[in-house]
PDB file of C-alpha atoms in Angstrom:
ATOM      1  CA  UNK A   1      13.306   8.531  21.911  1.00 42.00           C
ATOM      2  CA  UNK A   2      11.863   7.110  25.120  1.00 44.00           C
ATOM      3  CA  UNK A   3      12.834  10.080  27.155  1.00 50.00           C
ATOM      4  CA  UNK A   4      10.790  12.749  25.055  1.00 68.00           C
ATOM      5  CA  UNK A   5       7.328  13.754  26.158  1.00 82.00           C
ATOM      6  CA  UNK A   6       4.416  11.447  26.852  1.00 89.00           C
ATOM      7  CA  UNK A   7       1.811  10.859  24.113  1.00 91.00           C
ATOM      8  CA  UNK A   8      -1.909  10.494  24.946  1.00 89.00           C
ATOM      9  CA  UNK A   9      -2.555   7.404  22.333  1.00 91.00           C
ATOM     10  CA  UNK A  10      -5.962   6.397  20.991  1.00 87.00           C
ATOM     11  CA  UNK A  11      -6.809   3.153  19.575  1.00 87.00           C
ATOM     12  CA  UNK A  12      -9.272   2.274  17.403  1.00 84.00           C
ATOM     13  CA  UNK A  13      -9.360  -0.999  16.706  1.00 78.00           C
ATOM     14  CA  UNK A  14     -12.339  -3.335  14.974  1.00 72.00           C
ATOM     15  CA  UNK A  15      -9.895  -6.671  16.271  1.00 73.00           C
ATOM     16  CA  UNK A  16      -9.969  -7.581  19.698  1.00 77.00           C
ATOM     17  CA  UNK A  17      -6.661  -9.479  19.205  1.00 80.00           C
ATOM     18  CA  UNK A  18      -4.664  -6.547  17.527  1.00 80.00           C
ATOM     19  CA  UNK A  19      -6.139  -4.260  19.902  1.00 80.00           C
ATOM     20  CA  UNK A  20      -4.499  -6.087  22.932  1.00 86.00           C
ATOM     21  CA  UNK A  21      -1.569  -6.549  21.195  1.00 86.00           C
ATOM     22  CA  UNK A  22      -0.784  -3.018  20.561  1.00 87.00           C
ATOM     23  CA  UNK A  23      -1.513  -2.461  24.110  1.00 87.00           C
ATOM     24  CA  UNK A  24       1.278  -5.017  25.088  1.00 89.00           C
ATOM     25  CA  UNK A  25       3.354  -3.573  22.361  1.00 89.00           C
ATOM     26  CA  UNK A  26       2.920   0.441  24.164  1.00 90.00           C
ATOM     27  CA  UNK A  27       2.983  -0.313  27.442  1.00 87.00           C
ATOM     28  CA  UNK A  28       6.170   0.116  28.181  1.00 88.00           C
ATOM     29  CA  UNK A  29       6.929   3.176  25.524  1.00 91.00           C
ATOM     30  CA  UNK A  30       6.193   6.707  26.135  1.00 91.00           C
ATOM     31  CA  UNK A  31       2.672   6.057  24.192  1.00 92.00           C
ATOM     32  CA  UNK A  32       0.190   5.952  27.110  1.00 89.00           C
ATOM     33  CA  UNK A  33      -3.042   4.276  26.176  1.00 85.00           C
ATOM     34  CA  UNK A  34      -6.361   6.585  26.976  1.00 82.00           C
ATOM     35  CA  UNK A  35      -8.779   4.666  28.584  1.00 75.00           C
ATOM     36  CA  UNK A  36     -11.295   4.928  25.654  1.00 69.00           C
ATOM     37  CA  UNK A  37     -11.070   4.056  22.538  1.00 66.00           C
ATOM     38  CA  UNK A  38     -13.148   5.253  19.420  1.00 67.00           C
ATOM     39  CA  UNK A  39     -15.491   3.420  18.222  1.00 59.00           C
ATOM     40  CA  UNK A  40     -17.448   3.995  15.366  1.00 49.00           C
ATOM     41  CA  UNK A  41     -18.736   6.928  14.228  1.00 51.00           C
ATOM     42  CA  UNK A  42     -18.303   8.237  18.477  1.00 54.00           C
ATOM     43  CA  UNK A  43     -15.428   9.857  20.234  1.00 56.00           C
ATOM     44  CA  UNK A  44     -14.885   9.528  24.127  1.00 57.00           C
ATOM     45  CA  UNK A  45     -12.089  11.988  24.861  1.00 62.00           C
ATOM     46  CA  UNK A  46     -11.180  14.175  27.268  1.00 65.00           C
ATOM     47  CA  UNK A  47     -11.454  18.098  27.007  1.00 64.00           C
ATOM     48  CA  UNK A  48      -8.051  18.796  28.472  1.00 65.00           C
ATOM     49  CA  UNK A  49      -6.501  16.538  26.071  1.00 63.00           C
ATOM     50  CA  UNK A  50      -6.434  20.017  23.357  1.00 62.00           C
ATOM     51  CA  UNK A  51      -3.220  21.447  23.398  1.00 67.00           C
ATOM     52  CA  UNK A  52      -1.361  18.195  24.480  1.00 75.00           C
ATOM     53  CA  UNK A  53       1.037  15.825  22.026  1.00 87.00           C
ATOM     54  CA  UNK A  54      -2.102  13.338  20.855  1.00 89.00           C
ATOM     55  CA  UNK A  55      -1.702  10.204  18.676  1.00 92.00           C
ATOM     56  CA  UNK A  56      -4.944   8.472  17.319  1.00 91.00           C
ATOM     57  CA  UNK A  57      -4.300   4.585  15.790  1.00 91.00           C
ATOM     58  CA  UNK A  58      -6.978   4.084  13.459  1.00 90.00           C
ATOM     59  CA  UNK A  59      -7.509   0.432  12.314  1.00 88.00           C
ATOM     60  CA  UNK A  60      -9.048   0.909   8.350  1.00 85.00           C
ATOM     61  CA  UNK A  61     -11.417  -2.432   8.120  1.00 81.00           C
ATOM     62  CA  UNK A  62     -13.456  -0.153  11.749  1.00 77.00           C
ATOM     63  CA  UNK A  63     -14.246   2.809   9.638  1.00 72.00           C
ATOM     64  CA  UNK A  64     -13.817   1.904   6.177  1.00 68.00           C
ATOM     65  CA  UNK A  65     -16.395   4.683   3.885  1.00 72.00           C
ATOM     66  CA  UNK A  66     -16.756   6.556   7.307  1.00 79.00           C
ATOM     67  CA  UNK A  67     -12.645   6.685   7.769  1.00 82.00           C
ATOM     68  CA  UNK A  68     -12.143  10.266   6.093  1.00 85.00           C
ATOM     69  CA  UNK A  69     -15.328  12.164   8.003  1.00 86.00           C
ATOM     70  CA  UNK A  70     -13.734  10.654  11.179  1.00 84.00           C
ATOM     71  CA  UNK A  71      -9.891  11.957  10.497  1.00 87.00           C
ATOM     72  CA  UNK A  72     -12.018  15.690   9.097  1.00 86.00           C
ATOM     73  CA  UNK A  73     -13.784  15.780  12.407  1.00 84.00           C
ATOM     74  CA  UNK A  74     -10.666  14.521  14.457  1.00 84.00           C
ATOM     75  CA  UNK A  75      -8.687  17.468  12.573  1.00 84.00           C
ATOM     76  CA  UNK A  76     -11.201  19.834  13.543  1.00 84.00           C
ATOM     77  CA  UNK A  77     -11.495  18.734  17.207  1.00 81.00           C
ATOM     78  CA  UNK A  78      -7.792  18.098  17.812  1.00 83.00           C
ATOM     79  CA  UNK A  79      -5.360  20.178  15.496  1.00 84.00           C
ATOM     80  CA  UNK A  80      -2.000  18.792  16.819  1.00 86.00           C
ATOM     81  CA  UNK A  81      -3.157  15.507  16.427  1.00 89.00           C
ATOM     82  CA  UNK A  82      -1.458  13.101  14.716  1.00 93.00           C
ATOM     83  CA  UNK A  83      -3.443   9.946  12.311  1.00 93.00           C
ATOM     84  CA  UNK A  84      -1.715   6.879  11.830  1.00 93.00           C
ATOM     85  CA  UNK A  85      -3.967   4.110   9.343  1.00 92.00           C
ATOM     86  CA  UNK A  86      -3.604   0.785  10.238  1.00 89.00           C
ATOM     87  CA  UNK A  87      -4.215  -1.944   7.681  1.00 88.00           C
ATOM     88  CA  UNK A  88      -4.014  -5.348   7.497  1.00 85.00           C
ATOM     89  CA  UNK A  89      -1.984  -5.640   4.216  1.00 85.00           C
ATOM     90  CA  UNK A  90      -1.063  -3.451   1.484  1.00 85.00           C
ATOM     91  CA  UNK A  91      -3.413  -1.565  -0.633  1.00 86.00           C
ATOM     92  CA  UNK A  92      -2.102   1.436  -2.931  1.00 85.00           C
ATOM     93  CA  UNK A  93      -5.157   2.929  -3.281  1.00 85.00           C
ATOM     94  CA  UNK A  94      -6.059   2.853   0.257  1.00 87.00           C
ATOM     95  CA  UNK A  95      -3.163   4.696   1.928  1.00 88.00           C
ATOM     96  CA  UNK A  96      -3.450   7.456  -0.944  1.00 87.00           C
ATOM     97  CA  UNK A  97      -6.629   7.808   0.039  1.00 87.00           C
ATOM     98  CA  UNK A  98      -5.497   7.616   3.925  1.00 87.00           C
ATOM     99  CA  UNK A  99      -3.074  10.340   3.098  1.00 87.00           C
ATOM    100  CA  UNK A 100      -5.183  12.612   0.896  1.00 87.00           C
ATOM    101  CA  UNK A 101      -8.146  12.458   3.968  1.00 85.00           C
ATOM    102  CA  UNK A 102      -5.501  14.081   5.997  1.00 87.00           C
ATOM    103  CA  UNK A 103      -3.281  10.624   7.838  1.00 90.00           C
ATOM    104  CA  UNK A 104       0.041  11.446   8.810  1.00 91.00           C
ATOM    105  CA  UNK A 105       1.572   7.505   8.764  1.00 91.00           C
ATOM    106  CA  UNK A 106       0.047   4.002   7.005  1.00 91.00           C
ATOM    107  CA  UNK A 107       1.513   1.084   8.340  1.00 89.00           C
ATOM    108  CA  UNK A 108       0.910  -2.168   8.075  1.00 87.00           C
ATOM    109  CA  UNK A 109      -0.543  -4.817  11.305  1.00 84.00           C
ATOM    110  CA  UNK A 110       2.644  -6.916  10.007  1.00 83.00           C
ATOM    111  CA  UNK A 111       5.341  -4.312  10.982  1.00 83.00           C
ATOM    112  CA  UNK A 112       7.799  -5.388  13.986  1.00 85.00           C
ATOM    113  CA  UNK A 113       7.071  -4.276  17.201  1.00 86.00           C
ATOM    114  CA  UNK A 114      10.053  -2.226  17.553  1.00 86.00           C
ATOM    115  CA  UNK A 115       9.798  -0.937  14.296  1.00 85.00           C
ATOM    116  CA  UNK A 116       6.274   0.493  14.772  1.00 88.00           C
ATOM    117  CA  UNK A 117       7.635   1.811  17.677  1.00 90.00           C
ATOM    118  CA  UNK A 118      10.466   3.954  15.856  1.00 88.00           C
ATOM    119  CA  UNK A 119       7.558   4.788  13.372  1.00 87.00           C
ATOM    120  CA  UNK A 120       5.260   6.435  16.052  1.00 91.00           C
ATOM    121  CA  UNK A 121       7.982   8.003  17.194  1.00 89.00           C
ATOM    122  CA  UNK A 122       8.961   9.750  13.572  1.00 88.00           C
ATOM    123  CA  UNK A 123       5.205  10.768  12.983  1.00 90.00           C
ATOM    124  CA  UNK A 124       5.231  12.427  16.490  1.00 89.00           C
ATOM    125  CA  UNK A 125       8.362  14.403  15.153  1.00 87.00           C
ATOM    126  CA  UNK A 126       6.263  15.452  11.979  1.00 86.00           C
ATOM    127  CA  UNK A 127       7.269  12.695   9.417  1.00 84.00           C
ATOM    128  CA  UNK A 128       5.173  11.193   7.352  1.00 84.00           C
ATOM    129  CA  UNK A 129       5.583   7.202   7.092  1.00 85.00           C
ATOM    130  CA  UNK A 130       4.640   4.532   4.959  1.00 84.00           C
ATOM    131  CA  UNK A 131       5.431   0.892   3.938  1.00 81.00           C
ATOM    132  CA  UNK A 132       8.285   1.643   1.395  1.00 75.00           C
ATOM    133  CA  UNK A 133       9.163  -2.127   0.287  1.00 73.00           C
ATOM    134  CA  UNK A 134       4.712  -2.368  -0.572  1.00 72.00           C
ATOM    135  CA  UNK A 135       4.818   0.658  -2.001  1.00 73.00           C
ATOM    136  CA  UNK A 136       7.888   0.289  -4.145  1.00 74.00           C
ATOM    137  CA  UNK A 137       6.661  -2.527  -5.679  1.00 74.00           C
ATOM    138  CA  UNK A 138       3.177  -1.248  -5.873  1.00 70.00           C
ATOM    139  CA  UNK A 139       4.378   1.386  -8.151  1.00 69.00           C
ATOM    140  CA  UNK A 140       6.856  -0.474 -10.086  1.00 68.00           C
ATOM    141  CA  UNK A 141       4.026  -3.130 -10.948  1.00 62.00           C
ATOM    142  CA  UNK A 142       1.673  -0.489 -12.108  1.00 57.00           C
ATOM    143  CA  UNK A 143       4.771   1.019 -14.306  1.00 52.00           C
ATOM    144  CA  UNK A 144       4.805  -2.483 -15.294  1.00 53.00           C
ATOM    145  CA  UNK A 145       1.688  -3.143 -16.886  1.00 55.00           C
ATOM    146  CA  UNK A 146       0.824   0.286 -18.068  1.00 49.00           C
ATOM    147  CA  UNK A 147       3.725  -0.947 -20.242  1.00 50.00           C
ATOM    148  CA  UNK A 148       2.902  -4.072 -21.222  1.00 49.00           C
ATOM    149  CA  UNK A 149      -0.820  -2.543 -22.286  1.00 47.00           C
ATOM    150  CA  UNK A 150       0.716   0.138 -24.424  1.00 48.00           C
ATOM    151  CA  UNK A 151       3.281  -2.573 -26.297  1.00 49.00           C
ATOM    152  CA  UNK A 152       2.031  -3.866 -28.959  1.00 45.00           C
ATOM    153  CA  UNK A 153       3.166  -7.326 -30.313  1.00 49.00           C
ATOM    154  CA  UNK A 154       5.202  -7.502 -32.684  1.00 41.00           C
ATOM    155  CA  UNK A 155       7.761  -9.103 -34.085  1.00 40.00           C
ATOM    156  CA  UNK A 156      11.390  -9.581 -31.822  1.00 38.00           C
ATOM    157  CA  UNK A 157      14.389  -8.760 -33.513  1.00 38.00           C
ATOM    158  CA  UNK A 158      17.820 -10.015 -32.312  1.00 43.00           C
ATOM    159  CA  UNK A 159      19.090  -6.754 -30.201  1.00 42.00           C
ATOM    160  CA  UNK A 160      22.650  -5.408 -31.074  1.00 41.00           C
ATOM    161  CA  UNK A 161      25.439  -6.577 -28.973  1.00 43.00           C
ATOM    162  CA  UNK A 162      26.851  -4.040 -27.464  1.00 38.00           C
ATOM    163  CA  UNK A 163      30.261  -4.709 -25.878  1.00 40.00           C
ATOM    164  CA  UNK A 164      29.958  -5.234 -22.310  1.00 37.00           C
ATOM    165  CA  UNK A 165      32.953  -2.246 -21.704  1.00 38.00           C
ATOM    166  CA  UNK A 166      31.042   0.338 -23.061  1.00 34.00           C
ATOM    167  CA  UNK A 167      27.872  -0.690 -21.914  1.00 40.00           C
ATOM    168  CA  UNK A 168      29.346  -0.265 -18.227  1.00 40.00           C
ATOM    169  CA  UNK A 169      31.079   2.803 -19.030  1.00 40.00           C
ATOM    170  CA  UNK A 170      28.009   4.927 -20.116  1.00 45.00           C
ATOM    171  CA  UNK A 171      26.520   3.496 -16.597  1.00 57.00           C
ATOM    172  CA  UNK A 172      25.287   6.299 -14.434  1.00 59.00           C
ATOM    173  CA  UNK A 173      26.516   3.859 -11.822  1.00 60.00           C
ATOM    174  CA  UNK A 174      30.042   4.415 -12.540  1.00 63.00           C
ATOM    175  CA  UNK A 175      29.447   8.380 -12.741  1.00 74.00           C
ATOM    176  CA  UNK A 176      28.755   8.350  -8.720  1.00 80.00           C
ATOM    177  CA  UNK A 177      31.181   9.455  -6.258  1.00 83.00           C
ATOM    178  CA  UNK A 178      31.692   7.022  -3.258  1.00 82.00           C
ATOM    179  CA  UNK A 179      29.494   9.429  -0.744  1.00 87.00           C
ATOM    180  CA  UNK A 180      26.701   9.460  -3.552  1.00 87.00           C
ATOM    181  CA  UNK A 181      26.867   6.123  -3.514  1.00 84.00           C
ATOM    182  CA  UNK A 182      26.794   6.077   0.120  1.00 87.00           C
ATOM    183  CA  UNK A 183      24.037   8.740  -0.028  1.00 89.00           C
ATOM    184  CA  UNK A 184      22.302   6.800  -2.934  1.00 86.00           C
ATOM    185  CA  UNK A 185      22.128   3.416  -0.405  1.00 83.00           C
ATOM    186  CA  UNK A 186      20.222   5.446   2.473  1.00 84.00           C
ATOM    187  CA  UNK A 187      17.560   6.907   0.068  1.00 83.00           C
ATOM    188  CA  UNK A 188      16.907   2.661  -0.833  1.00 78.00           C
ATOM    189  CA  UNK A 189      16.346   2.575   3.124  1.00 77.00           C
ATOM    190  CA  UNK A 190      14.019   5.471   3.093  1.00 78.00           C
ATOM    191  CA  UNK A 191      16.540   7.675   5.396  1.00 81.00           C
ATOM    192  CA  UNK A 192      15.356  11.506   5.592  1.00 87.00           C
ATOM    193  CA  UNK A 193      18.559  14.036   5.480  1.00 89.00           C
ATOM    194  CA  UNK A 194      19.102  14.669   8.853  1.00 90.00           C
ATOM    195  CA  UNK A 195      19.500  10.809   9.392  1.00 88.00           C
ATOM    196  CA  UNK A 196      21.455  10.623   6.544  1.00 90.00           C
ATOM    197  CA  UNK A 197      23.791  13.457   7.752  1.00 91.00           C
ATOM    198  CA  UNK A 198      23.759  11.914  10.930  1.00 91.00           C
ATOM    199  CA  UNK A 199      25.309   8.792  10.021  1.00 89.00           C
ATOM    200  CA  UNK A 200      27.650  10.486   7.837  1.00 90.00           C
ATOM    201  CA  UNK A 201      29.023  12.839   9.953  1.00 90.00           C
ATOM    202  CA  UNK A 202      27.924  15.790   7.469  1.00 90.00           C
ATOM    203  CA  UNK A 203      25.751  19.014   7.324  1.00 91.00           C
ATOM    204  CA  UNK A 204      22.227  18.623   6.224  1.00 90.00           C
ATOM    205  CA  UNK A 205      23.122  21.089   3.575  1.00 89.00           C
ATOM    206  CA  UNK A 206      25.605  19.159   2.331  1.00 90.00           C
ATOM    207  CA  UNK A 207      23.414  15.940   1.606  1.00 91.00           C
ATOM    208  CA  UNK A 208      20.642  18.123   0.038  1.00 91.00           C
ATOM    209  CA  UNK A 209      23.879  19.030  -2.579  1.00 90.00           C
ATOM    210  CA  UNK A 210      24.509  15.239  -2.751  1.00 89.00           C
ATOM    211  CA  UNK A 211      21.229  14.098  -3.479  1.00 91.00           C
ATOM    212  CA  UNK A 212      20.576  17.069  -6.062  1.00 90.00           C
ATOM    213  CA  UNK A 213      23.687  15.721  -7.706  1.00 88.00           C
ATOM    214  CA  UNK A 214      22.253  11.910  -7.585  1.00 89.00           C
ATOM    215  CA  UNK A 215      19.035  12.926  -9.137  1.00 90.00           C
ATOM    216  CA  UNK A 216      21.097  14.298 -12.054  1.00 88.00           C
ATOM    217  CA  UNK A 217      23.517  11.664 -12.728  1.00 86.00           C
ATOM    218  CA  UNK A 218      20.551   8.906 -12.554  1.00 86.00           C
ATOM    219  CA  UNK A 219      18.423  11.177 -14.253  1.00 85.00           C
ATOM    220  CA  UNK A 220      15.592  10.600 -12.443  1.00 86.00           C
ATOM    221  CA  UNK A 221      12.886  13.520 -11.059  1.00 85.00           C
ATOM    222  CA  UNK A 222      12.847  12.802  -7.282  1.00 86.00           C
ATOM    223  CA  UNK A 223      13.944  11.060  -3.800  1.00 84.00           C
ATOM    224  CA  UNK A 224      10.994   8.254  -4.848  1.00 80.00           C
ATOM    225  CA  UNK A 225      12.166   7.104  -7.951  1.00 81.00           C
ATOM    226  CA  UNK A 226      15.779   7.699  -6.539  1.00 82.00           C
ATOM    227  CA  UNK A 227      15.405   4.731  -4.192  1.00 79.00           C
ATOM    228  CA  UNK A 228      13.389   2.990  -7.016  1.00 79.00           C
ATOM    229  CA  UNK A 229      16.361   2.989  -9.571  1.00 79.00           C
ATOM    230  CA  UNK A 230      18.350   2.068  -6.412  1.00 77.00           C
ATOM    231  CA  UNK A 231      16.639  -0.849  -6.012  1.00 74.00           C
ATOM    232  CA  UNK A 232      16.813  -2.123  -9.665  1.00 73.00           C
ATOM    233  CA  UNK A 233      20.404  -1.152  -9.976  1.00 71.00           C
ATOM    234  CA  UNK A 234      22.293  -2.053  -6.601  1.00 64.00           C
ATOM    235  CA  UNK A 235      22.803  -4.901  -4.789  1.00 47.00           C
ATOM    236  CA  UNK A 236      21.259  -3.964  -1.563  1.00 41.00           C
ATOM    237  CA  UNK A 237      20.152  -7.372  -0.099  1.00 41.00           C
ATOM    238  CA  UNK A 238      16.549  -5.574   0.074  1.00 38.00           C
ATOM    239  CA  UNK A 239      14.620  -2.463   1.444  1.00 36.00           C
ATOM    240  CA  UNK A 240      13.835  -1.669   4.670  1.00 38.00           C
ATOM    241  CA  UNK A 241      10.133  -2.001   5.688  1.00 39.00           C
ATOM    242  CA  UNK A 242       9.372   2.014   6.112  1.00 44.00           C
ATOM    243  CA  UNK A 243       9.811   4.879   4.025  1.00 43.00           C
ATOM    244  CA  UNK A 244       9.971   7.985   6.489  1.00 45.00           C
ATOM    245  CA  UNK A 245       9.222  11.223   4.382  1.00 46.00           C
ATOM    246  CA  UNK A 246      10.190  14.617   5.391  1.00 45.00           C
ATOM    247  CA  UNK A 247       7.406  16.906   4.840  1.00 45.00           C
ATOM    248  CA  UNK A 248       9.118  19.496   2.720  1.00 42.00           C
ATOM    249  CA  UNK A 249      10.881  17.435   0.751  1.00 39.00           C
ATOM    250  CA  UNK A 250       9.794  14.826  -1.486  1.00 41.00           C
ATOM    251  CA  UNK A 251       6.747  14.014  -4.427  1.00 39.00           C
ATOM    252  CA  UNK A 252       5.305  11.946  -2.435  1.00 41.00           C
ATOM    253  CA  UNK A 253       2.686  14.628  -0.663  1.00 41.00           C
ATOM    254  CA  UNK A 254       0.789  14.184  -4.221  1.00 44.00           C
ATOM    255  CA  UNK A 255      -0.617  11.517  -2.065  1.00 48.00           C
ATOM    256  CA  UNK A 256      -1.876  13.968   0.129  1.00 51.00           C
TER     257      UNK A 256
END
């Protein structure tokens, strides 16, 4: 991706250290630092920079309350812009918030350089990102003790042993071709189609087939809770750190 167009990049950044370091970390990337940053509440840009690919880095713990007027009046200023939230760790209700105020990626100041790198990259081509390994077990904690609060106690009775055969047999695990399988595996990593048909050597078309089948035989709604049975039920040896969402596709621009 380093040969595609230059992007005018704006930081702002409340810590001096994390500041720098993303400068270190763009410098040599096709993300060319503006001179001036935003700070609070002020922006210092250019008026020839409308029209032209424009990335703003916006660290939450600077703007906090102020963060959504600042991404409405950087909307309204700079349409082709795109927002990506930095945080400092993981906070569900923060990046839906980020999202629904109009962001367009919510990473984390932990990511890998080169990661962050790919993830800039897959905004700039329209993609939404987002931690997927916080967020999957964001959700499946909050699944967790909406549970546990509804459950009454009571009293445990031995469960009926069910022979380990037929158990496996009515396993939507076993219903899966080997390419859904395959198929199944990149949704865990957060892979939108055209990667997926990519590194399968298919059409697009014929992964969005795939994955409609997937969704049936796991019975589950969408490409979310896909990769969330996915991680319960396969041995994966863990998640990637990003989920990258195409913007047509998936139940996760509720958030927005």
């Amino acid at each position: 991706m380093s040969s595609l167009m230059p992007v005018t990049t704006i930081l702002g950044c409340k810590n001096f250290m994390l500041r720098e370091g993303l400068k270190h970390i763009l410098s040599s990337t096709r993300f060319k630092l503006h001179p001036e940053g935003l700070t609070s509440g002020v922006l210092k840009l250019d008026p020839d920079l409308t029209g032209a690919p424009l990335l703003f880095v916006l660290d939450v713990n600077l703007y906090e309350s102020s963060l959504a007027s600042l991404m409405d009046a950087l909307r309204q200023q700079y349409p082709q812009a795109r927002i990506v939230v930095l945080s400092d760790s993981f906070d569900l209700d923060e990046m839906k918030s980020a999202f629904q105020s109009g962001a367009d990626g919510y990473c984390l100041a932990t990511t890998r350089c080169e990661a962050l790198i790919k993830y800039l990259d897959l905004v700039m081509l329209g993609e939404v990102v987002f931690p997927s390994a916080a967020f999957l077990a964001a959700i499946a904690g909050s699944a967790g003790e909406m549970k546990s609060r509804k459950e009454a106690p009571a009293i445990t009775l031995p469960s009926p042993q069910v022979p380990l055969a037929l158990d496996a047999l009515d396993s939507p695990i076993r219903t899966l071709s080997s390419r859904e399988a395959e198929i199944l595996h990149c949704l865990m990593q957060g892979a939108p189609n055209k990667v997926i048909a990519r590194k399968l050597d298919v059409a697009e078309a014929t992964v969005k087939v795939h994955i409609k089948a997937i969704l049936r035989k796991i019975r589950v709604a969408n490409r979310t809770q896909a990769a969330m049975w996915a991680v319960n039920h396969l041995s994966s040896g863990g998640v990637e750190a990003s989920i990258i969402v195409p913007n047509d596709k998936m139940s996760v621009h509720n958030l927005r």
